[in-house]
mmCIF file of C-alpha atoms in Angstrom:
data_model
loop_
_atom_site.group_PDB
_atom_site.id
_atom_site.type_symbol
_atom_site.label_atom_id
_atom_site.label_comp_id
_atom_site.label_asym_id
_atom_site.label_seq_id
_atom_site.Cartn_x
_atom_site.Cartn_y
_atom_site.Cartn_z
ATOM 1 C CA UNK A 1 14.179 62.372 -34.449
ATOM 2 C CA UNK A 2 12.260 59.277 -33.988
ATOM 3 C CA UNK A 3 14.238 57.132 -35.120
ATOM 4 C CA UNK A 4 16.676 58.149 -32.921
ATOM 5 C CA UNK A 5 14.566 57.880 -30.423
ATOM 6 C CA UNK A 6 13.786 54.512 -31.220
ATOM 7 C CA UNK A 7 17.533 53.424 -30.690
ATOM 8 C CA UNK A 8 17.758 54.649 -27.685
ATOM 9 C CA UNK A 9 14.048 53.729 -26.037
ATOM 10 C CA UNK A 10 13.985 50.838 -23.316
ATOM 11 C CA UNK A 11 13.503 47.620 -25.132
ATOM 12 C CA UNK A 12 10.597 45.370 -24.304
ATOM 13 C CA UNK A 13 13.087 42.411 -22.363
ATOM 14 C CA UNK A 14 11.455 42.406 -18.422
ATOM 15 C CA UNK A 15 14.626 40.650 -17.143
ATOM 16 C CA UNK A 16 18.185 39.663 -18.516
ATOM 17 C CA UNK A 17 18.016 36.661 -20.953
ATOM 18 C CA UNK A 18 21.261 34.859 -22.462
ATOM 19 C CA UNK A 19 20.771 34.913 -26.767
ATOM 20 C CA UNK A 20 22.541 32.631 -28.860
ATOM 21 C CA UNK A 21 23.563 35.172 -31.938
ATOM 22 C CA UNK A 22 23.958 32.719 -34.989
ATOM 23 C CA UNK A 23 26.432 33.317 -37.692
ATOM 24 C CA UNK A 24 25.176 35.568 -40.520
ATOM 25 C CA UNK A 25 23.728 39.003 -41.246
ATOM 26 C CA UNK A 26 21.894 41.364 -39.799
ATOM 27 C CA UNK A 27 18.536 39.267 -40.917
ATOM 28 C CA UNK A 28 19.301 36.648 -38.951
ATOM 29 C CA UNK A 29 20.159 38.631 -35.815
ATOM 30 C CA UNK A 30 17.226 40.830 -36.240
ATOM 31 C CA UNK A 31 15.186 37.668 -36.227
ATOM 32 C CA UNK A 32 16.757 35.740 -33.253
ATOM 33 C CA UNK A 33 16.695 38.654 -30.898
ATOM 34 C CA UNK A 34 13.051 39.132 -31.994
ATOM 35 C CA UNK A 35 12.187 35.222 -31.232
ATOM 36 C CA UNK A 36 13.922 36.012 -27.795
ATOM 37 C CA UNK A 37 11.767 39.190 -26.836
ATOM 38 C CA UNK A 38 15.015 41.472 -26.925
ATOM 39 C CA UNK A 39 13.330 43.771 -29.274
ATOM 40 C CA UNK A 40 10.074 44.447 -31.107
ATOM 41 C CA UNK A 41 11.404 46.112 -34.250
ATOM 42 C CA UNK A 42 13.985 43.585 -36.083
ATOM 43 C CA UNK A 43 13.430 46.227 -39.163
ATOM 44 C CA UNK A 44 14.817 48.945 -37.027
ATOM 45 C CA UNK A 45 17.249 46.678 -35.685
ATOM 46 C CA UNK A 46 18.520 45.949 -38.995
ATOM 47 C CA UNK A 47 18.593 49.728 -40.072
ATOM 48 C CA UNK A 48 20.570 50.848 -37.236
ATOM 49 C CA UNK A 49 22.879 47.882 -37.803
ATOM 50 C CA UNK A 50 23.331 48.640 -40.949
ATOM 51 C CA UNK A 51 24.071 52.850 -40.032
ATOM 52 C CA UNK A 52 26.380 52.020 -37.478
ATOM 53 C CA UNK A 53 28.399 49.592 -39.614
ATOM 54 C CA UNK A 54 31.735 51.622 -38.957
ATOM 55 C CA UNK A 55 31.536 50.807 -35.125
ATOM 56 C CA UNK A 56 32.278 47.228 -36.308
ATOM 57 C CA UNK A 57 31.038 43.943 -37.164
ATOM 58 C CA UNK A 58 27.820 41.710 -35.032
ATOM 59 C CA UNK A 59 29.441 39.021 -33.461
ATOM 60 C CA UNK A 60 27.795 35.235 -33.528
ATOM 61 C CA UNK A 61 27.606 33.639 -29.741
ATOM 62 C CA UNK A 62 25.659 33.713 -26.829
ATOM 63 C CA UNK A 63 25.346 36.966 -25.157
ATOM 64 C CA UNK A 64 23.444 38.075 -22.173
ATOM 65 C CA UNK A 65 20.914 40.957 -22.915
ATOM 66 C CA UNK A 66 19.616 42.748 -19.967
ATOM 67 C CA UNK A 67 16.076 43.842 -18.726
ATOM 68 C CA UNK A 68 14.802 46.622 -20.970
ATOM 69 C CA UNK A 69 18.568 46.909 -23.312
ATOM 70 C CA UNK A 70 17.713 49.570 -26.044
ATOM 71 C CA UNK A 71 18.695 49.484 -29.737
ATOM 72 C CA UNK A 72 21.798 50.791 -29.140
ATOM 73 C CA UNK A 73 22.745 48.513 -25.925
ATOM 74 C CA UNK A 74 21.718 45.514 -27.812
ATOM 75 C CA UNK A 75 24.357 46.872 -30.777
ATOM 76 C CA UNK A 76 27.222 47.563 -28.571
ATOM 77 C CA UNK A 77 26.670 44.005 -26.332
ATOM 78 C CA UNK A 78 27.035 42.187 -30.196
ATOM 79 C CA UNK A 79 29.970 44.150 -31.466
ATOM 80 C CA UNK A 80 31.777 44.377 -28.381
ATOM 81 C CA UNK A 81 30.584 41.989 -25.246
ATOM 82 C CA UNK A 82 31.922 38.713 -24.514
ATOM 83 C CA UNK A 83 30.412 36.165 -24.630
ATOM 84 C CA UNK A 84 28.620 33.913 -22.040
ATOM 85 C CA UNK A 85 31.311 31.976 -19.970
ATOM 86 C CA UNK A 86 29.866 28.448 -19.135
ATOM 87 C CA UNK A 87 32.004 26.295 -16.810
ATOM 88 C CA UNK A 88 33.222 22.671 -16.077
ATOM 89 C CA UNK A 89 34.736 21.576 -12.934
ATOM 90 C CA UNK A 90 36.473 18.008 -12.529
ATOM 91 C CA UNK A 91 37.287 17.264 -9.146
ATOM 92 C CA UNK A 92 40.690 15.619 -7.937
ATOM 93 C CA UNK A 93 40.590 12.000 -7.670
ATOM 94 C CA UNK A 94 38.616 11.474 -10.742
ATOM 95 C CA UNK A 95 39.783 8.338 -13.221
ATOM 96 C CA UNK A 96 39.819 9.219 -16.763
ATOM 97 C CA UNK A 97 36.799 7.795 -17.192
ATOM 98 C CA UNK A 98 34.679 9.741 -14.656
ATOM 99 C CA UNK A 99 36.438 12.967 -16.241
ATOM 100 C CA UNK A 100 34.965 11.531 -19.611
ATOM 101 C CA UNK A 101 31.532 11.288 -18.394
ATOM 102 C CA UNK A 102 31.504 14.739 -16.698
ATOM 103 C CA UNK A 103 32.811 16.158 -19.976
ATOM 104 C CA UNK A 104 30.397 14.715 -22.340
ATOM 105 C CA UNK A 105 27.363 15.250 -20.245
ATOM 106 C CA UNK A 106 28.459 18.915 -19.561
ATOM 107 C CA UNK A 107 25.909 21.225 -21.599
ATOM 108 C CA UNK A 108 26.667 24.032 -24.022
ATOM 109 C CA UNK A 109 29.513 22.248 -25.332
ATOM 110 C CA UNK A 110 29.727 20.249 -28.353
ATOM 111 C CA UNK A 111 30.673 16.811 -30.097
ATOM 112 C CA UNK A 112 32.079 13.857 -27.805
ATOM 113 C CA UNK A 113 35.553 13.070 -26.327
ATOM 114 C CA UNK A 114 37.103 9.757 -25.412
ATOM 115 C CA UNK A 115 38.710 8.458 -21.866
ATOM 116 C CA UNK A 116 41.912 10.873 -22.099
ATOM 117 C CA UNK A 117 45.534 9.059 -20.610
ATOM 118 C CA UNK A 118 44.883 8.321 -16.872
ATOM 119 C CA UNK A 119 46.369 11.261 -14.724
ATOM 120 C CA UNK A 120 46.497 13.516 -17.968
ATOM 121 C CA UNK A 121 43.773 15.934 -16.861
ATOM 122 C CA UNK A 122 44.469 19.062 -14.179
ATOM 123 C CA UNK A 123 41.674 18.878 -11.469
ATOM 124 C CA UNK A 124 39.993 21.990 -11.650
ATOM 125 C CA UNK A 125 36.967 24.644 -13.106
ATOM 126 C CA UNK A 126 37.261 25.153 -16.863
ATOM 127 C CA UNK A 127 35.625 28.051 -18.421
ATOM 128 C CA UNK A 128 34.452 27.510 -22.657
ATOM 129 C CA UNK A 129 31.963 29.507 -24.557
ATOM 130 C CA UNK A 130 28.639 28.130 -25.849
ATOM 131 C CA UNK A 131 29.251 25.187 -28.946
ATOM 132 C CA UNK A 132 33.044 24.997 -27.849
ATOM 133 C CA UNK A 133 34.317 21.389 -28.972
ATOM 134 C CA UNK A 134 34.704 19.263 -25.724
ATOM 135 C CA UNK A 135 37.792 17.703 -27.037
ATOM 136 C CA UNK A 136 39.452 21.551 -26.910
ATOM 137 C CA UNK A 137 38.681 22.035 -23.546
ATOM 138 C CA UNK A 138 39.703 18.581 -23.000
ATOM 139 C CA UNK A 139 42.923 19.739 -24.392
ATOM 140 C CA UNK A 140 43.339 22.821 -22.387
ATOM 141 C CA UNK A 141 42.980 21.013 -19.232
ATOM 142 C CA UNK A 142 45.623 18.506 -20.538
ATOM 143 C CA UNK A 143 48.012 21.269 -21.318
ATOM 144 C CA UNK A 144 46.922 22.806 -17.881
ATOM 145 C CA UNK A 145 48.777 19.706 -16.255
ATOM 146 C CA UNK A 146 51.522 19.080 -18.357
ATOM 147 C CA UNK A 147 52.592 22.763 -17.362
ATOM 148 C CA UNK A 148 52.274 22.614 -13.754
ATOM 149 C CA UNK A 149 53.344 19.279 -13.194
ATOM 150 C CA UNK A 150 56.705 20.684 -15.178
ATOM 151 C CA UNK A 151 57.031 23.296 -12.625
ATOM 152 C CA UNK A 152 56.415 21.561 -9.901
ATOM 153 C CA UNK A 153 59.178 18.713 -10.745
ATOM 154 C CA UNK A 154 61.497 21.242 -11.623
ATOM 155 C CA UNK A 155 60.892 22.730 -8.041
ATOM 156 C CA UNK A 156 60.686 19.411 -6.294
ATOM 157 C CA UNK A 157 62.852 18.250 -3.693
ATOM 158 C CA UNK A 158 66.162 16.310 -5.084
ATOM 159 C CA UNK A 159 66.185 13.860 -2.513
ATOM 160 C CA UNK A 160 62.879 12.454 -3.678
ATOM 161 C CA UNK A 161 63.431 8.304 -4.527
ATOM 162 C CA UNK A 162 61.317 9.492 -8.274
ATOM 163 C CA UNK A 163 63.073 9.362 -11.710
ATOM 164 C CA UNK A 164 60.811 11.522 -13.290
ATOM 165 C CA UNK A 165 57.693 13.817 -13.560
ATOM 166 C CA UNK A 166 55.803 10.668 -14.618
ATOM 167 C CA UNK A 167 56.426 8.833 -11.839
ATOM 168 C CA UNK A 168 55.710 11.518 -9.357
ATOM 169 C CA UNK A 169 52.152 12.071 -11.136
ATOM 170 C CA UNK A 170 51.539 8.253 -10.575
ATOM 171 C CA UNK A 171 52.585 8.257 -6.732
ATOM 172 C CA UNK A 172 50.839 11.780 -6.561
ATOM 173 C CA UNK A 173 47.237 9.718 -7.928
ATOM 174 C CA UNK A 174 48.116 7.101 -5.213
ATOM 175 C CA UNK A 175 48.122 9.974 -2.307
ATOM 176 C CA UNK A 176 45.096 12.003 -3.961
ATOM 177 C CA UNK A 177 43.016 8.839 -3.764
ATOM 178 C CA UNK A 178 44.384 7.495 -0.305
ATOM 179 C CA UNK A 179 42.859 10.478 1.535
ATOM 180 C CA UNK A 180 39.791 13.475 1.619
ATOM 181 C CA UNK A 181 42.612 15.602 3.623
ATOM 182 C CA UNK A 182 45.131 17.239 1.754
ATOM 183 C CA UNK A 183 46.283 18.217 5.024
ATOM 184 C CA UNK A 184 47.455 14.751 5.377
ATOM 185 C CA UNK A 185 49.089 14.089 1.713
ATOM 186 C CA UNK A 186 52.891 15.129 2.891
ATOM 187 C CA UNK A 187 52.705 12.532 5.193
ATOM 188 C CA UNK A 188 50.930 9.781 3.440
ATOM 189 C CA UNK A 189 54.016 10.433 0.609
ATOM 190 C CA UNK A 190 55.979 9.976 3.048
ATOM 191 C CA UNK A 191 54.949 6.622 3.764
ATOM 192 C CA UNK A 192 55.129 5.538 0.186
ATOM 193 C CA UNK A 193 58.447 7.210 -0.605
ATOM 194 C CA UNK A 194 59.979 5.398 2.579
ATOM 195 C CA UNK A 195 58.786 2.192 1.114
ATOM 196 C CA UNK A 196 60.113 2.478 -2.307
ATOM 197 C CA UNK A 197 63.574 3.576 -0.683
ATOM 198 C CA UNK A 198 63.314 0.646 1.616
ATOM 199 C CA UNK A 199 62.142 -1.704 -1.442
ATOM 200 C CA UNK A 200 58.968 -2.602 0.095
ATOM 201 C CA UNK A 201 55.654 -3.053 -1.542
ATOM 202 C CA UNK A 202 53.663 0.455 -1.734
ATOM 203 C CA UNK A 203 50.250 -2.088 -0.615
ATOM 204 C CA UNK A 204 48.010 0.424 -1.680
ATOM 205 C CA UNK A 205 44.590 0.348 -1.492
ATOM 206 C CA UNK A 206 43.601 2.483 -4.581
ATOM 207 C CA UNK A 207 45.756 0.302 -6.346
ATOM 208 C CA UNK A 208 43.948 -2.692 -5.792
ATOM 209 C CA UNK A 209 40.384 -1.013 -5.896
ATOM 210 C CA UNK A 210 41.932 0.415 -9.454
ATOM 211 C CA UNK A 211 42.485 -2.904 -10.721
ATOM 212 C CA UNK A 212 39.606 -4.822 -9.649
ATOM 213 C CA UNK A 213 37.297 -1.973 -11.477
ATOM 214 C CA UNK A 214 39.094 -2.263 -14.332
ATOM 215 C CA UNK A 215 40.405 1.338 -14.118
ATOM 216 C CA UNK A 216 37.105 2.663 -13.919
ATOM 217 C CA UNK A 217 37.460 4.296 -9.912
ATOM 218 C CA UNK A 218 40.045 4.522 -7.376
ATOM 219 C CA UNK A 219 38.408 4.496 -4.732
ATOM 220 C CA UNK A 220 35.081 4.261 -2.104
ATOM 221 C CA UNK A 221 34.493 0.460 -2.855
ATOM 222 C CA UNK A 222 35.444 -2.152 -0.380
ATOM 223 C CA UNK A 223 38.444 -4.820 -1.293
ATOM 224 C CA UNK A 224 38.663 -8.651 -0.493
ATOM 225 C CA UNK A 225 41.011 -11.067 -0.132
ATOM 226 C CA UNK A 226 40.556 -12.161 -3.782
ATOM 227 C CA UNK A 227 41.317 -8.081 -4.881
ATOM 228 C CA UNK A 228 44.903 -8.705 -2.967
ATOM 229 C CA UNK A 229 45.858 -11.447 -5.372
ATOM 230 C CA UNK A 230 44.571 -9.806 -8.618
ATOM 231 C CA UNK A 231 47.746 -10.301 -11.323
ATOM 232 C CA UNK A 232 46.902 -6.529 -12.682
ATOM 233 C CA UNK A 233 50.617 -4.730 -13.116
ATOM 234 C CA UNK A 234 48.352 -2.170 -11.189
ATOM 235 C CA UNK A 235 48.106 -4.337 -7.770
ATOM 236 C CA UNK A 236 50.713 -3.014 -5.451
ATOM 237 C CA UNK A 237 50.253 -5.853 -3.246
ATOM 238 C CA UNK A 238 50.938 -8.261 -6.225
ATOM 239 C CA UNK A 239 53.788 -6.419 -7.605
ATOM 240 C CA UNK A 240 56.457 -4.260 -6.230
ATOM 241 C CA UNK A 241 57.655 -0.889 -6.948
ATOM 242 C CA UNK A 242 55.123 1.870 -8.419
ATOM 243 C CA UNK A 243 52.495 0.909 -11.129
ATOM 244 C CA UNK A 244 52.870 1.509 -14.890
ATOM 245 C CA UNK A 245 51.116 4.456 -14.872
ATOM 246 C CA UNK A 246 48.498 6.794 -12.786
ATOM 247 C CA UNK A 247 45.195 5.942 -11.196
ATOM 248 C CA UNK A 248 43.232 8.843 -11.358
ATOM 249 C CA UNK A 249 43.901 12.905 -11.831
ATOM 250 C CA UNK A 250 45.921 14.212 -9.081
ATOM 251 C CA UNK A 251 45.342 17.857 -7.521
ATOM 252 C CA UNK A 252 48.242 20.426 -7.139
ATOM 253 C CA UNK A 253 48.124 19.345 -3.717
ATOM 254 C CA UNK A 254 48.588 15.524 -3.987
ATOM 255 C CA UNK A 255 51.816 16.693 -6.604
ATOM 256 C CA UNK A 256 53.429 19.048 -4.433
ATOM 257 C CA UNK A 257 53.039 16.662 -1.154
ATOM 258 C CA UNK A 258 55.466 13.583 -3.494
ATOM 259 C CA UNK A 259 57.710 16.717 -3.988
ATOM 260 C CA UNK A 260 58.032 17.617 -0.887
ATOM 261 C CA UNK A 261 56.648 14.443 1.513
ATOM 262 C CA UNK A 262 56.890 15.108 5.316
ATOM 263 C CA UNK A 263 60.490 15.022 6.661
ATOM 264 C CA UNK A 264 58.839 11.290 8.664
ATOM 265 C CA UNK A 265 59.857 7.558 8.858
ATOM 266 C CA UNK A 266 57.031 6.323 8.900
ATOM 267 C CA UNK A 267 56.103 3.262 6.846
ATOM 268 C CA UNK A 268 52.167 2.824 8.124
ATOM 269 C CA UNK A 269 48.966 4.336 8.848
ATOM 270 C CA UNK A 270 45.279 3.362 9.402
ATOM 271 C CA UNK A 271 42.104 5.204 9.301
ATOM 272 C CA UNK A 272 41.036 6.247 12.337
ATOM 273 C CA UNK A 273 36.695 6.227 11.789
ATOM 274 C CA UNK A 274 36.830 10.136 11.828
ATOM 275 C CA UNK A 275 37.787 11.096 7.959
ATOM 276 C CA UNK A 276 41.851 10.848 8.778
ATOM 277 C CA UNK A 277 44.884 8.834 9.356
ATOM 278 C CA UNK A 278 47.432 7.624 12.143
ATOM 279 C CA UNK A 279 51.082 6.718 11.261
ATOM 280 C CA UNK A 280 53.828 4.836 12.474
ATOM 281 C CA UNK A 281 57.121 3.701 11.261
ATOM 282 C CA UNK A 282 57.283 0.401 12.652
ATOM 283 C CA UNK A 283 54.878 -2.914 12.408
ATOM 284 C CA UNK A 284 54.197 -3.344 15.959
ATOM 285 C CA UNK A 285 53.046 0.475 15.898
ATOM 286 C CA UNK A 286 50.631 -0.250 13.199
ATOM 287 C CA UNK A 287 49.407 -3.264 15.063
ATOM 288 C CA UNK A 288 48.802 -1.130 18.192
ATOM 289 C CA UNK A 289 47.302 1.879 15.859
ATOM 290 C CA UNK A 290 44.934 -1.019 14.840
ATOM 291 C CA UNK A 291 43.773 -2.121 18.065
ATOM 292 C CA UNK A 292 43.174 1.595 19.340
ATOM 293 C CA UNK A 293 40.590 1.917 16.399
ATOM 294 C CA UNK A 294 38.998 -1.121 16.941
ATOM 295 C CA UNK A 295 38.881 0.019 20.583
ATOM 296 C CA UNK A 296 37.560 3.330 19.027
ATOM 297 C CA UNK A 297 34.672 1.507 17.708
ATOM 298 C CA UNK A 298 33.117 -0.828 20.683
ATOM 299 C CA UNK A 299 32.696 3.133 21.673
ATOM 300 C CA UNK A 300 31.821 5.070 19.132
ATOM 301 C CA UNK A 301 30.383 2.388 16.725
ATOM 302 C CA UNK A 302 28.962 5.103 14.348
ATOM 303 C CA UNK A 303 32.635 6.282 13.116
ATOM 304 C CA UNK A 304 33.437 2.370 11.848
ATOM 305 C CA UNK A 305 34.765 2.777 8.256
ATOM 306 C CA UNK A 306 32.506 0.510 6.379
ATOM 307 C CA UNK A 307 33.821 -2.674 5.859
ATOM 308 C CA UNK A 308 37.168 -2.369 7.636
ATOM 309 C CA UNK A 309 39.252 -5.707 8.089
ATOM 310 C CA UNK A 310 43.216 -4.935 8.691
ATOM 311 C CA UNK A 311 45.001 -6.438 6.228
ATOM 312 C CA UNK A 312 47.749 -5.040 7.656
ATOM 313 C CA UNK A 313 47.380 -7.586 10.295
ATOM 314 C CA UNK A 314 48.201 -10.916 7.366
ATOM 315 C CA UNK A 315 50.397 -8.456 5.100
ATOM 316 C CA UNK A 316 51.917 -5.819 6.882
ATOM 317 C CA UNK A 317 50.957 -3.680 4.492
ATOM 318 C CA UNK A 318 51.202 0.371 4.674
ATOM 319 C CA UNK A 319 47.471 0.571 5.661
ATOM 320 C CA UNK A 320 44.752 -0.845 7.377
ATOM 321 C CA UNK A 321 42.246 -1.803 4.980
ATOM 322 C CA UNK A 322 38.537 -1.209 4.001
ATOM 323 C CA UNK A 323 37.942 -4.991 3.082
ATOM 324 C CA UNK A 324 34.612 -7.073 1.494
ATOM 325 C CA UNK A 325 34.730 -11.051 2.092
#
């Protein structure tokens, strides 16, 4: 009668604690949850373990054990609770790199993964279990993308100047990292797609800001003159058509926009100081979109995006530009 009193009785845990079950017997688990205050009597532990064998087998991972969990709770969380979810989020716009450093840096997880292909991760929260290899999860969000980009190409719009699903992930890393709107991706695809219909240089500042970092961001660092030039197959001002592969991980959003761009001409747009965009289809209407921002800023001079010289001015490229001299 004690005893099964014992199994039952609050345990001595005064709030919910997460405890990393190694593999082995019921010695080692007995000992663990006693180093982690979840009970008080790893003897008794062990006994009822081993009397309640038929319920099943203790699992090893990391469990959560709450405030006061008897015996018997403690018994039932091992043989049939799962196990601590931990998570890891990379954003959209990331380069391979970046996604690298997240990874490796995330805790909980275990051993070390390299720079995976450019564009070959899927943007979003990953959820792994306590010692998990990175380089699975790394996997899982690689097979995340391969699938939805697949659906998403076979959905796309035919009339779409892309060959293929790799070519619409590299134009889709070109739109993620042109703009913090997804509201305005359709319409900056748009711009590109009319381009490479029309045969014209994409002039895309990612691009360049891709190349000069050696593929290590795609964006939020000024350009110069000097970036316009740089030889890099990845400098759309240098080289025409879209580059050999993509320059950072895309979001579902970013995809489905090059799959289905805005039904626009447009060929342009600038930034307008306030997070967003203004298009046109012509040069003079990029000229004119320039000269109402500058205007923009002799009034508002706290919206100027930092550093912003229009190369579209010298170039007529598709964008004004965020320049450094």
């Amino acid at each position: 009668m004690a005893a099964h009193h014992n199994f039952y009785d609050p345990g001595p845990l005064p709030a919910t604690v997460a405890v990393v079950i190694p593999p082995g017997g019921s010695a080692e688990v007995a000992a663990t949850l006693q180093k982690d205050g979840a009970t008080s009597h790893p003897l008794l532990f062990r006994a009822a373990a081993w009397l309640t064998r038929k319920d099943g087998p203790l699992h090893a991972g990391e469990y959560l054990v709450p405030a006061r969990a008897s015996l018997a709770d403690i018994l039932h969380i091992l043989r049939h609770g799962l196990p601590v979810q931990h998570q890891v989020t990379f954003p959209e716009g990331l380069t391979s790199a970046q996604i690298a450093k997240i990874l490796n840096t995330t805790p909980a997880a275990s051993g070390t993964v390299a720079p995976p292909p450019q564009g070959a991760v899927l943007p979003q929260t990953y959820d792994f279990v306590r010692g998990e290899p990175r380089q699975a999860i790394l996997a899982r969000a690689a097979k995340a993308m391969r699938q939805k980009l697949a659906t998403a190409w076979a959905g796309r719009d035919t009339t779409v100047p892309l060959a293929s699903a790799q070519q619409a992930l590299i134009l889709a890393s070109i739109v993620q990292a042109e703009s913090p709107e997804p509201a305005e991706f359709p319409e900056i695809a748009a711009v590109y797609e009319n381009r490479l219909a029309k045969g014209m240089k994409l002039q895309a500042d990612p691009t360049v800001i891709f190349a000069s970092s050696a593929g290590e961001t795609s964006g939020g660092v000024p350009i110069s003159r000097t970036d316009l030039t740089n030889p890099s197959p990845y400098n759309t001002y240098a080289h025409s058509g879209l580059p050999p592969g993509p320059i950072c991980a895309p979001g579902l959003a970013a995809i489905t926009a090059v799959l289905h761009p805005a039904a626009s001409k447009a060929l342009y747009f600038v930034a307008t100081g306030h997070g967003g965009h203004v298009f046109s289809d012509s040069f003079q209407g990029q000229l004119k979109n320039i000269e109402v921002y500058r205007e923009s800023q002799k009034e508002n001079p706290g919206t100027r995006v930092p550093g912003f010289d229009l190369a579209a001015k010298e170039t007529g490229s598709a964008r004004g530009s965020p320049r450094r001299d």
